PDB file of C-alpha atoms in Angstrom:
ATOM      1  CA  MET A  16       0.000   0.000   0.000  1.00  0.00           C
ATOM      2  CA  ASN A  17       1.371   3.414  -1.009  1.00  0.00           C
ATOM      3  CA  VAL A  18       0.641   5.959   1.716  1.00  0.00           C
ATOM      4  CA  VAL A  19       1.424   9.668   1.519  1.00  0.00           C
ATOM      5  CA  SER A  20       1.456  11.774   4.692  1.00  0.00           C
ATOM      6  CA  LEU A  21       1.107  15.524   4.401  1.00  0.00           C
ATOM      7  CA  LEU A  22       1.703  16.411   8.029  1.00  0.00           C
ATOM      8  CA  PRO A  23       4.360  15.437  10.577  1.00  0.00           C
ATOM      9  CA  SER A  24       1.959  14.021  13.167  1.00  0.00           C
ATOM     10  CA  ALA A  25       0.449  11.623  10.622  1.00  0.00           C
ATOM     11  CA  THR A  26       3.922  10.525   9.567  1.00  0.00           C
ATOM     12  CA  GLU A  27       4.721   9.663  13.179  1.00  0.00           C
ATOM     13  CA  ILE A  28       1.453   7.748  13.486  1.00  0.00           C
ATOM     14  CA  LEU A  29       2.227   5.747  10.350  1.00  0.00           C
ATOM     15  CA  TYR A  30       5.659   4.727  11.576  1.00  0.00           C
ATOM     16  CA  ALA A  31       4.215   3.885  15.010  1.00  0.00           C
ATOM     17  CA  VAL A  32       1.738   1.420  13.482  1.00  0.00           C
ATOM     18  CA  GLY A  33       4.342  -0.114  11.182  1.00  0.00           C
ATOM     19  CA  VAL A  34       3.785   1.672   7.855  1.00  0.00           C
ATOM     20  CA  GLU A  35       6.542   3.608   6.071  1.00  0.00           C
ATOM     21  CA  PRO A  36       5.015   6.271   3.820  1.00  0.00           C
ATOM     22  CA  VAL A  37       6.229   6.702   0.253  1.00  0.00           C
ATOM     23  CA  GLY A  38       6.003  10.509   0.454  1.00  0.00           C
ATOM     24  CA  VAL A  39       5.738  13.115   3.186  1.00  0.00           C
ATOM     25  CA  SER A  40       5.466  16.845   3.792  1.00  0.00           C
ATOM     26  CA  HIS A  41       8.481  19.150   3.754  1.00  0.00           C
ATOM     27  CA  GLU A  42       8.252  19.388   7.574  1.00  0.00           C
ATOM     28  CA  CYS A  43       8.256  15.655   8.326  1.00  0.00           C
ATOM     29  CA  ASP A  44      11.452  15.012  10.275  1.00  0.00           C
ATOM     30  CA  TYR A  45      10.597  12.302  12.796  1.00  0.00           C
ATOM     31  CA  PRO A  46      11.603   9.568  12.847  1.00  0.00           C
ATOM     32  CA  PRO A  47      14.766  10.871  11.141  1.00  0.00           C
ATOM     33  CA  GLU A  48      14.400   8.581   8.131  1.00  0.00           C
ATOM     34  CA  ALA A  49      11.173  10.377   7.206  1.00  0.00           C
ATOM     35  CA  ALA A  50      13.223  13.407   6.182  1.00  0.00           C
ATOM     36  CA  GLU A  51      14.810  11.346   3.395  1.00  0.00           C
ATOM     37  CA  LEU A  52      11.475  10.624   1.675  1.00  0.00           C
ATOM     38  CA  PRO A  53      10.115  12.685  -1.257  1.00  0.00           C
ATOM     39  CA  ALA A  54       8.478  15.939  -0.138  1.00  0.00           C
ATOM     40  CA  VAL A  55       5.057  16.327  -1.720  1.00  0.00           C
ATOM     41  CA  ASN A  56       4.418  19.903  -0.641  1.00  0.00           C
ATOM     42  CA  TYR A  57       6.255  23.188  -0.124  1.00  0.00           C
ATOM     43  CA  ALA A  58       5.799  26.370   1.893  1.00  0.00           C
ATOM     44  CA  ASN A  59       5.451  29.922   0.629  1.00  0.00           C
ATOM     45  CA  VAL A  60       6.760  31.417   3.873  1.00  0.00           C
ATOM     46  CA  ASP A  61      10.202  31.351   5.473  1.00  0.00           C
ATOM     47  CA  PRO A  62       9.980  29.011   8.485  1.00  0.00           C
ATOM     48  CA  GLU A  63      13.261  30.372   9.874  1.00  0.00           C
ATOM     49  CA  ALA A  64      11.978  33.957  10.223  1.00  0.00           C
ATOM     50  CA  ASP A  65      10.884  35.403  13.558  1.00  0.00           C
ATOM     51  CA  SER A  66       7.287  35.394  14.802  1.00  0.00           C
ATOM     52  CA  ALA A  67       6.335  38.826  13.490  1.00  0.00           C
ATOM     53  CA  GLU A  68       7.887  38.204  10.064  1.00  0.00           C
ATOM     54  CA  ILE A  69       6.172  34.821   9.673  1.00  0.00           C
ATOM     55  CA  ASN A  70       2.875  36.350  10.739  1.00  0.00           C
ATOM     56  CA  ALA A  71       3.243  39.010   8.047  1.00  0.00           C
ATOM     57  CA  GLN A  72       4.269  36.465   5.400  1.00  0.00           C
ATOM     58  CA  VAL A  73       1.253  34.272   6.199  1.00  0.00           C
ATOM     59  CA  ALA A  74      -1.078  37.255   5.895  1.00  0.00           C
ATOM     60  CA  GLU A  75       0.477  38.202   2.553  1.00  0.00           C
ATOM     61  CA  ALA A  76       0.296  34.636   1.201  1.00  0.00           C
ATOM     62  CA  GLU A  77      -3.367  34.366   2.135  1.00  0.00           C
ATOM     63  CA  SER A  78      -4.382  37.813   0.855  1.00  0.00           C
ATOM     64  CA  SER A  79      -2.570  37.293  -2.459  1.00  0.00           C
ATOM     65  CA  GLY A  80      -4.350  34.000  -3.095  1.00  0.00           C
ATOM     66  CA  GLU A  81      -1.021  32.168  -3.311  1.00  0.00           C
ATOM     67  CA  GLY A  82      -1.698  30.312  -0.057  1.00  0.00           C
ATOM     68  CA  VAL A  83       0.713  29.300   2.673  1.00  0.00           C
ATOM     69  CA  TYR A  84       1.395  25.905   1.082  1.00  0.00           C
ATOM     70  CA  GLY A  85       1.425  24.298  -2.323  1.00  0.00           C
ATOM     71  CA  ILE A  86       1.457  20.677  -3.495  1.00  0.00           C
ATOM     72  CA  ARG A  87       3.869  19.214  -6.029  1.00  0.00           C
ATOM     73  CA  VAL A  88       1.240  17.454  -8.073  1.00  0.00           C
ATOM     74  CA  ASP A  89       3.829  15.765 -10.290  1.00  0.00           C
ATOM     75  CA  VAL A  90       5.498  14.197  -7.243  1.00  0.00           C
ATOM     76  CA  LEU A  91       2.151  13.080  -5.847  1.00  0.00           C
ATOM     77  CA  ASP A  92       1.254  11.534  -9.202  1.00  0.00           C
ATOM     78  CA  ASP A  93       4.558   9.634  -9.403  1.00  0.00           C
ATOM     79  CA  LEU A  94       4.011   8.163  -5.942  1.00  0.00           C
ATOM     80  CA  ASP A  95       0.732   6.558  -7.058  1.00  0.00           C
ATOM     81  CA  PRO A  96      -0.873   6.778  -3.603  1.00  0.00           C
ATOM     82  CA  ASP A  97      -3.564   4.481  -2.246  1.00  0.00           C
ATOM     83  CA  VAL A  98      -4.073   6.658   0.838  1.00  0.00           C
ATOM     84  CA  VAL A  99      -3.267  10.321   1.474  1.00  0.00           C
ATOM     85  CA  VAL A 100      -3.382  11.592   5.053  1.00  0.00           C
ATOM     86  CA  THR A 101      -3.992  15.304   5.570  1.00  0.00           C
ATOM     87  CA  GLN A 102      -5.553  17.601   8.160  1.00  0.00           C
ATOM     88  CA  GLY A 103      -8.457  19.980   8.560  1.00  0.00           C
ATOM     89  CA  ILE A 104      -7.576  21.817  11.738  1.00  0.00           C
ATOM     90  CA  CYS A 105      -5.367  24.687  10.510  1.00  0.00           C
ATOM     91  CA  ASP A 106      -4.422  25.908   7.038  1.00  0.00           C
ATOM     92  CA  VAL A 107      -1.403  27.760   8.480  1.00  0.00           C
ATOM     93  CA  CYS A 108       0.155  24.758  10.236  1.00  0.00           C
ATOM     94  CA  ALA A 109       0.001  22.261   7.350  1.00  0.00           C
ATOM     95  CA  VAL A 110      -1.580  21.543   3.983  1.00  0.00           C
ATOM     96  CA  ASP A 111      -5.355  21.506   4.403  1.00  0.00           C
ATOM     97  CA  SER A 112      -7.814  18.972   3.031  1.00  0.00           C
ATOM     98  CA  VAL A 113      -9.268  21.307   0.371  1.00  0.00           C
ATOM     99  CA  LEU A 114      -5.871  21.765  -1.284  1.00  0.00           C
ATOM    100  CA  VAL A 115      -5.266  18.024  -1.126  1.00  0.00           C
ATOM    101  CA  GLU A 116      -8.599  17.117  -2.675  1.00  0.00           C
ATOM    102  CA  ASP A 117      -7.898  19.495  -5.552  1.00  0.00           C
ATOM    103  CA  ALA A 118      -4.489  17.893  -6.137  1.00  0.00           C
ATOM    104  CA  VAL A 119      -5.918  14.361  -5.963  1.00  0.00           C
ATOM    105  CA  GLU A 120      -8.359  15.204  -8.742  1.00  0.00           C
ATOM    106  CA  ARG A 121      -5.389  16.005 -10.990  1.00  0.00           C
ATOM    107  CA  ILE A 122      -3.536  12.687 -10.675  1.00  0.00           C
ATOM    108  CA  ASP A 123      -4.157   9.257 -12.201  1.00  0.00           C
ATOM    109  CA  ALA A 124      -4.579   7.425  -8.897  1.00  0.00           C
ATOM    110  CA  ASN A 125      -7.800   7.567  -6.905  1.00  0.00           C
ATOM    111  CA  PRO A 126      -6.551   7.464  -3.295  1.00  0.00           C
ATOM    112  CA  GLU A 127      -8.609   7.549  -0.134  1.00  0.00           C
ATOM    113  CA  VAL A 128      -8.084  10.918   1.583  1.00  0.00           C
ATOM    114  CA  VAL A 129      -7.988  10.562   5.363  1.00  0.00           C
ATOM    115  CA  THR A 130      -8.417  13.878   7.189  1.00  0.00           C
ATOM    116  CA  THR A 131      -7.344  14.304  10.796  1.00  0.00           C
ATOM    117  CA  ASP A 132      -8.996  17.075  12.797  1.00  0.00           C
ATOM    118  CA  PRO A 133      -8.067  16.647  16.481  1.00  0.00           C
ATOM    119  CA  HIS A 134      -9.145  19.215  19.062  1.00  0.00           C
ATOM    120  CA  ARG A 135      -8.709  17.317  22.342  1.00  0.00           C
ATOM    121  CA  LEU A 136      -6.031  15.022  23.712  1.00  0.00           C
ATOM    122  CA  GLU A 137      -8.250  11.965  23.283  1.00  0.00           C
ATOM    123  CA  ASP A 138      -8.841  13.009  19.655  1.00  0.00           C
ATOM    124  CA  VAL A 139      -5.098  12.804  19.084  1.00  0.00           C
ATOM    125  CA  VAL A 140      -4.926   9.288  20.502  1.00  0.00           C
ATOM    126  CA  GLY A 141      -8.061   8.356  18.582  1.00  0.00           C
ATOM    127  CA  ASP A 142      -6.420   9.468  15.339  1.00  0.00           C
ATOM    128  CA  VAL A 143      -3.826   6.740  15.852  1.00  0.00           C
ATOM    129  CA  GLU A 144      -6.665   4.230  15.618  1.00  0.00           C
ATOM    130  CA  ARG A 145      -8.367   6.008  12.691  1.00  0.00           C
ATOM    131  CA  VAL A 146      -5.213   6.270  10.603  1.00  0.00           C
ATOM    132  CA  GLY A 147      -4.212   2.730  11.543  1.00  0.00           C
ATOM    133  CA  ALA A 148      -7.558   1.407  10.340  1.00  0.00           C
ATOM    134  CA  ALA A 149      -7.227   3.291   7.036  1.00  0.00           C
ATOM    135  CA  VAL A 150      -3.865   1.642   6.292  1.00  0.00           C
ATOM    136  CA  GLY A 151      -4.787  -1.863   7.427  1.00  0.00           C
ATOM    137  CA  ARG A 152      -3.023  -1.768  10.794  1.00  0.00           C
ATOM    138  CA  GLU A 153      -6.006  -1.911  13.172  1.00  0.00           C
ATOM    139  CA  ALA A 154      -4.426  -4.252  15.734  1.00  0.00           C
ATOM    140  CA  GLU A 155      -1.123  -2.381  15.812  1.00  0.00           C
ATOM    141  CA  ALA A 156      -2.935   0.936  16.163  1.00  0.00           C
ATOM    142  CA  ARG A 157      -5.046  -0.324  19.060  1.00  0.00           C
ATOM    143  CA  GLU A 158      -1.915  -1.470  20.843  1.00  0.00           C
ATOM    144  CA  VAL A 159      -0.191   1.885  20.344  1.00  0.00           C
ATOM    145  CA  ALA A 160      -3.283   3.841  21.453  1.00  0.00           C
ATOM    146  CA  THR A 161      -3.718   1.667  24.537  1.00  0.00           C
ATOM    147  CA  GLY A 162      -0.109   2.292  25.533  1.00  0.00           C
ATOM    148  CA  LEU A 163      -0.530   6.049  25.104  1.00  0.00           C
ATOM    149  CA  ARG A 164      -3.672   6.129  27.239  1.00  0.00           C
ATOM    150  CA  GLU A 165      -1.967   4.086  29.949  1.00  0.00           C
ATOM    151  CA  ARG A 166       0.964   6.508  30.063  1.00  0.00           C
ATOM    152  CA  VAL A 167      -1.363   9.512  30.420  1.00  0.00           C
ATOM    153  CA  GLU A 168      -3.234   7.762  33.225  1.00  0.00           C
ATOM    154  CA  GLY A 169       0.089   6.985  34.878  1.00  0.00           C
ATOM    155  CA  VAL A 170       0.965  10.693  34.931  1.00  0.00           C
ATOM    156  CA  ARG A 171      -2.449  11.584  36.369  1.00  0.00           C
ATOM    157  CA  GLU A 172      -2.052   9.031  39.151  1.00  0.00           C
ATOM    158  CA  ARG A 173       1.466  10.168  40.050  1.00  0.00           C
ATOM    159  CA  VAL A 174       0.353  13.811  40.194  1.00  0.00           C
ATOM    160  CA  ALA A 175      -2.635  12.956  42.378  1.00  0.00           C
ATOM    161  CA  THR A 176      -0.441  10.996  44.773  1.00  0.00           C
ATOM    162  CA  HIS A 177       2.168  13.750  44.919  1.00  0.00           C
ATOM    163  CA  CYS A 178      -0.421  16.465  45.590  1.00  0.00           C
ATOM    164  CA  GLU A 179      -1.990  14.381  48.344  1.00  0.00           C
ATOM    165  CA  GLU A 180       1.356  13.656  49.992  1.00  0.00           C
ATOM    166  CA  THR A 181       2.647  17.237  49.782  1.00  0.00           C
ATOM    167  CA  ASP A 182      -0.656  19.096  50.164  1.00  0.00           C
ATOM    168  CA  LYS A 183       0.241  21.197  47.130  1.00  0.00           C
ATOM    169  CA  GLU A 184      -2.261  22.703  44.691  1.00  0.00           C
ATOM    170  CA  ARG A 185      -2.114  22.597  40.921  1.00  0.00           C
ATOM    171  CA  PRO A 186      -0.347  25.690  39.506  1.00  0.00           C
ATOM    172  CA  ARG A 187      -1.830  28.088  36.945  1.00  0.00           C
ATOM    173  CA  VAL A 188      -0.141  27.464  33.590  1.00  0.00           C
ATOM    174  CA  ALA A 189       0.118  29.409  30.334  1.00  0.00           C
ATOM    175  CA  ILE A 190       1.657  27.930  27.191  1.00  0.00           C
ATOM    176  CA  PHE A 191       2.419  30.433  24.443  1.00  0.00           C
ATOM    177  CA  ASP A 192       2.232  28.924  20.957  1.00  0.00           C
ATOM    178  CA  TRP A 193       3.025  32.216  19.228  1.00  0.00           C
ATOM    179  CA  LEU A 194       5.123  35.129  20.442  1.00  0.00           C
ATOM    180  CA  ASP A 195       4.276  38.078  18.164  1.00  0.00           C
ATOM    181  CA  PRO A 196       1.361  38.473  18.439  1.00  0.00           C
ATOM    182  CA  VAL A 197       1.096  36.623  21.719  1.00  0.00           C
ATOM    183  CA  MET A 198      -1.154  33.578  21.484  1.00  0.00           C
ATOM    184  CA  VAL A 199      -2.001  31.045  24.184  1.00  0.00           C
ATOM    185  CA  ALA A 200      -2.062  27.430  23.011  1.00  0.00           C
ATOM    186  CA  GLY A 201      -5.457  25.794  22.633  1.00  0.00           C
ATOM    187  CA  HIS A 202      -6.957  22.597  21.198  1.00  0.00           C
ATOM    188  CA  TRP A 203      -5.324  19.616  22.981  1.00  0.00           C
ATOM    189  CA  MET A 204      -2.895  21.639  25.112  1.00  0.00           C
ATOM    190  CA  PRO A 205      -5.407  22.443  27.909  1.00  0.00           C
ATOM    191  CA  ASP A 206      -5.939  18.688  28.251  1.00  0.00           C
ATOM    192  CA  VAL A 207      -2.169  18.135  28.239  1.00  0.00           C
ATOM    193  CA  VAL A 208      -1.736  20.619  31.090  1.00  0.00           C
ATOM    194  CA  GLU A 209      -4.640  19.150  33.059  1.00  0.00           C
ATOM    195  CA  ALA A 210      -3.226  15.619  32.684  1.00  0.00           C
ATOM    196  CA  ALA A 211       0.198  16.935  33.752  1.00  0.00           C
ATOM    197  CA  GLY A 212      -1.264  18.390  36.931  1.00  0.00           C
ATOM    198  CA  GLY A 213      -1.808  22.048  36.118  1.00  0.00           C
ATOM    199  CA  LYS A 214      -4.672  24.505  35.784  1.00  0.00           C
ATOM    200  CA  TYR A 215      -5.201  26.084  32.354  1.00  0.00           C
ATOM    201  CA  GLY A 216      -7.521  29.019  32.749  1.00  0.00           C
ATOM    202  CA  MET A 217      -7.009  31.134  29.618  1.00  0.00           C
ATOM    203  CA  VAL A 218      -8.262  28.677  26.972  1.00  0.00           C
ATOM    204  CA  ASP A 219     -10.972  26.028  27.196  1.00  0.00           C
ATOM    205  CA  PRO A 220     -10.153  22.469  26.064  1.00  0.00           C
ATOM    206  CA  GLY A 221     -10.669  22.163  22.312  1.00  0.00           C
ATOM    207  CA  GLU A 222     -10.759  25.933  21.757  1.00  0.00           C
ATOM    208  CA  SER A 223      -8.555  27.468  19.057  1.00  0.00           C
ATOM    209  CA  ALA A 224      -5.660  29.744  19.929  1.00  0.00           C
ATOM    210  CA  ARG A 225      -6.091  33.435  19.128  1.00  0.00           C
ATOM    211  CA  PRO A 226      -4.082  36.658  19.530  1.00  0.00           C
ATOM    212  CA  ARG A 227      -4.099  38.101  23.056  1.00  0.00           C
ATOM    213  CA  GLU A 228      -3.431  41.450  24.616  1.00  0.00           C
ATOM    214  CA  PHE A 229      -0.644  40.942  27.130  1.00  0.00           C
ATOM    215  CA  GLU A 230      -2.879  42.513  29.749  1.00  0.00           C
ATOM    216  CA  GLU A 231      -4.895  39.270  29.680  1.00  0.00           C
ATOM    217  CA  VAL A 232      -1.752  37.354  30.563  1.00  0.00           C
ATOM    218  CA  ARG A 233      -0.947  39.756  33.399  1.00  0.00           C
ATOM    219  CA  GLU A 234      -4.450  39.391  34.803  1.00  0.00           C
ATOM    220  CA  TYR A 235      -4.269  35.607  34.671  1.00  0.00           C
ATOM    221  CA  ASP A 236      -0.757  35.713  36.207  1.00  0.00           C
ATOM    222  CA  PRO A 237       0.507  32.207  35.419  1.00  0.00           C
ATOM    223  CA  GLU A 238       2.573  30.419  38.028  1.00  0.00           C
ATOM    224  CA  VAL A 239       4.303  28.443  35.253  1.00  0.00           C
ATOM    225  CA  ALA A 240       4.888  29.986  31.811  1.00  0.00           C
ATOM    226  CA  ILE A 241       6.021  27.921  28.825  1.00  0.00           C
ATOM    227  CA  ALA A 242       7.064  29.329  25.439  1.00  0.00           C
ATOM    228  CA  ALA A 243       6.333  26.767  22.702  1.00  0.00           C
ATOM    229  CA  PRO A 244       5.860  28.623  19.395  1.00  0.00           C
ATOM    230  CA  CYS A 245       4.257  26.656  16.590  1.00  0.00           C
ATOM    231  CA  GLY A 246       6.952  25.255  14.285  1.00  0.00           C
ATOM    232  CA  PHE A 247       9.846  26.560  16.412  1.00  0.00           C
ATOM    233  CA  GLY A 248      12.584  24.440  17.907  1.00  0.00           C
ATOM    234  CA  LEU A 249      14.465  25.643  20.979  1.00  0.00           C
ATOM    235  CA  ASP A 250      17.137  27.555  19.035  1.00  0.00           C
ATOM    236  CA  GLN A 251      14.568  29.530  17.042  1.00  0.00           C
ATOM    237  CA  THR A 252      12.567  30.202  20.209  1.00  0.00           C
ATOM    238  CA  ALA A 253      15.698  31.539  21.890  1.00  0.00           C
ATOM    239  CA  ARG A 254      16.269  33.996  19.026  1.00  0.00           C
ATOM    240  CA  ASP A 255      12.720  35.315  19.323  1.00  0.00           C
ATOM    241  CA  LEU A 256      12.233  35.369  23.098  1.00  0.00           C
ATOM    242  CA  ASP A 257      12.263  39.164  23.368  1.00  0.00           C
ATOM    243  CA  ALA A 258       8.943  39.228  21.508  1.00  0.00           C
ATOM    244  CA  LEU A 259       7.417  37.630  24.604  1.00  0.00           C
ATOM    245  CA  THR A 260       9.618  38.703  27.483  1.00  0.00           C
ATOM    246  CA  GLY A 261       9.812  42.326  26.308  1.00  0.00           C
ATOM    247  CA  HIS A 262       6.186  43.029  27.208  1.00  0.00           C
ATOM    248  CA  ASP A 263       5.509  45.429  30.056  1.00  0.00           C
ATOM    249  CA  GLY A 264       4.649  43.372  33.089  1.00  0.00           C
ATOM    250  CA  TRP A 265       6.470  40.197  32.041  1.00  0.00           C
ATOM    251  CA  SER A 266       8.944  40.453  34.915  1.00  0.00           C
ATOM    252  CA  ASP A 267       6.059  40.874  37.378  1.00  0.00           C
ATOM    253  CA  LEU A 268       4.421  37.556  36.533  1.00  0.00           C
ATOM    254  CA  THR A 269       4.488  35.031  39.352  1.00  0.00           C
ATOM    255  CA  ALA A 270       6.088  32.485  37.005  1.00  0.00           C
ATOM    256  CA  VAL A 271       8.957  34.859  36.270  1.00  0.00           C
ATOM    257  CA  GLU A 272       9.458  35.945  39.867  1.00  0.00           C
ATOM    258  CA  SER A 273       9.624  32.315  41.001  1.00  0.00           C
ATOM    259  CA  GLY A 274      11.840  31.187  38.101  1.00  0.00           C
ATOM    260  CA  ARG A 275       9.253  28.801  36.657  1.00  0.00           C
ATOM    261  CA  THR A 276       9.552  29.788  33.002  1.00  0.00           C
ATOM    262  CA  TRP A 277      10.367  27.251  30.304  1.00  0.00           C
ATOM    263  CA  ALA A 278      10.826  26.842  26.584  1.00  0.00           C
ATOM    264  CA  LEU A 279       9.373  23.711  25.007  1.00  0.00           C
ATOM    265  CA  ASP A 280      10.173  22.582  21.464  1.00  0.00           C
ATOM    266  CA  GLY A 281       6.860  23.598  19.901  1.00  0.00           C
ATOM    267  CA  HIS A 282       7.656  22.068  16.532  1.00  0.00           C
ATOM    268  CA  HIS A 283       7.992  18.563  17.929  1.00  0.00           C
ATOM    269  CA  TYR A 284       5.938  18.552  21.101  1.00  0.00           C
ATOM    270  CA  ALA A 285       3.275  21.241  21.496  1.00  0.00           C
ATOM    271  CA  ASN A 286       1.967  21.568  17.954  1.00  0.00           C
ATOM    272  CA  ARG A 287       2.338  18.031  16.604  1.00  0.00           C
ATOM    273  CA  PRO A 288      -0.744  15.970  17.511  1.00  0.00           C
ATOM    274  CA  GLY A 289       0.775  12.541  17.120  1.00  0.00           C
ATOM    275  CA  PRO A 290       2.042   9.790  19.451  1.00  0.00           C
ATOM    276  CA  ARG A 291       4.675  12.023  21.071  1.00  0.00           C
ATOM    277  CA  ILE A 292       1.950  14.262  22.515  1.00  0.00           C
ATOM    278  CA  VAL A 293       2.126  11.884  25.467  1.00  0.00           C
ATOM    279  CA  ASP A 294       5.830  12.703  25.764  1.00  0.00           C
ATOM    280  CA  THR A 295       4.600  16.290  26.030  1.00  0.00           C
ATOM    281  CA  VAL A 296       2.310  15.380  28.927  1.00  0.00           C
ATOM    282  CA  GLU A 297       5.306  13.867  30.699  1.00  0.00           C
ATOM    283  CA  HIS A 298       7.574  16.841  29.907  1.00  0.00           C
ATOM    284  CA  VAL A 299       5.027  19.363  31.170  1.00  0.00           C
ATOM    285  CA  ALA A 300       4.467  17.291  34.314  1.00  0.00           C
ATOM    286  CA  ALA A 301       8.217  17.494  34.966  1.00  0.00           C
ATOM    287  CA  MET A 302       8.078  21.292  34.648  1.00  0.00           C
ATOM    288  CA  LEU A 303       5.162  21.520  37.078  1.00  0.00           C
ATOM    289  CA  TRP A 304       6.280  18.861  39.550  1.00  0.00           C
ATOM    290  CA  PRO A 305      10.097  18.603  39.486  1.00  0.00           C
ATOM    291  CA  ASP A 306      10.093  16.646  42.757  1.00  0.00           C
ATOM    292  CA  ALA A 307       7.918  13.903  41.264  1.00  0.00           C
ATOM    293  CA  PHE A 308       9.162  13.589  37.666  1.00  0.00           C
ATOM    294  CA  ASP A 309      12.539  13.446  35.956  1.00  0.00           C
ATOM    295  CA  ALA A 310      13.516  16.633  34.136  1.00  0.00           C
ATOM    296  CA  PRO A 311      12.586  16.691  30.440  1.00  0.00           C
ATOM    297  CA  PRO A 312      15.374  16.012  27.919  1.00  0.00           C
ATOM    298  CA  ARG A 313      17.418  19.114  27.112  1.00  0.00           C
ATOM    299  CA  ASP A 314      16.595  18.844  23.422  1.00  0.00           C
ATOM    300  CA  ALA A 315      12.877  18.992  24.283  1.00  0.00           C
ATOM    301  CA  ALA A 316      12.685  21.681  26.952  1.00  0.00           C
ATOM    302  CA  ARG A 317      14.907  24.096  28.813  1.00  0.00           C
ATOM    303  CA  PRO A 318      14.366  26.765  31.504  1.00  0.00           C
ATOM    304  CA  LEU A 319      14.108  30.164  29.809  1.00  0.00           C
ATOM    305  CA  ALA A 320      17.000  31.647  31.793  1.00  0.00           C
ATOM    306  CA  GLU A 321      19.248  28.784  30.746  1.00  0.00           C
ATOM    307  CA  LEU A 322      18.137  28.966  27.125  1.00  0.00           C
ATOM    308  CA  ARG A 323      18.753  32.711  26.987  1.00  0.00           C
ATOM    309  CA  ALA A 324      22.184  32.359  28.573  1.00  0.00           C
ATOM    310  CA  GLU A 325      23.202  29.815  25.930  1.00  0.00           C
ATOM    311  CA  ALA A 326      21.826  31.782  22.955  1.00  0.00           C
TER     312      ALA A 326
END
């Protein structure tokens, strides 16, 4: 079966259930061998720019009609796909289903188009089963999904035990998935924070992220603040930190005063709704409860002060 994945999370799902795609998106980089496969799409913005520049480029691409992404129809045709996996949640984050359906009509093959559209943490795990079923790996997908759910439940139980033993309350958390303008992560991230033992009061579970006035952040006053810009690794986040930390009132936040500010690799962990979202639950739990969990790997997350000092 020839399977094409047009988003990184779907690529990770495919590998997890035992299917190697024949083509991927230009952003698919995990597992590492995925980066060696033919790229079926391309971006019309510079992913290495800072937050404000990318925001402006996205607006220009959309207003001009060019679009943020394009599909290499000739490459898609050569791959002769039986299944194409795409997404419907955000036309800025990855190729959307409308663009894919148009491209599919222009090739000789007649593939099934599987669209993922997760909004909650359980939706992400459920997509493992949906994609697995579409590529004939139902049993493998059920096993993977069961393991993911068990790991999340394990984090919940450890947090509950720790809170009971220490008489500590869950901290208020804010995760920023864009820095200029400031945006607070939505969709599955409120569920991630709740599972990790935090309170997430600025966005409801399943709600989309949107631009915020920094005054809203000051009023909420997070006790733990995490910068995880969409598509940014830690190095790119470090270069753009001033867009967040330069706001009036940043230094007065409880999270800043207590030294509980972090950077999380948004590209791989916050904004990629695939199997490693459970790694994200575990990483965030370690940020919130350092006495109960091992520190996250340095290539996944770093305290902001440490990241800035190394930049």
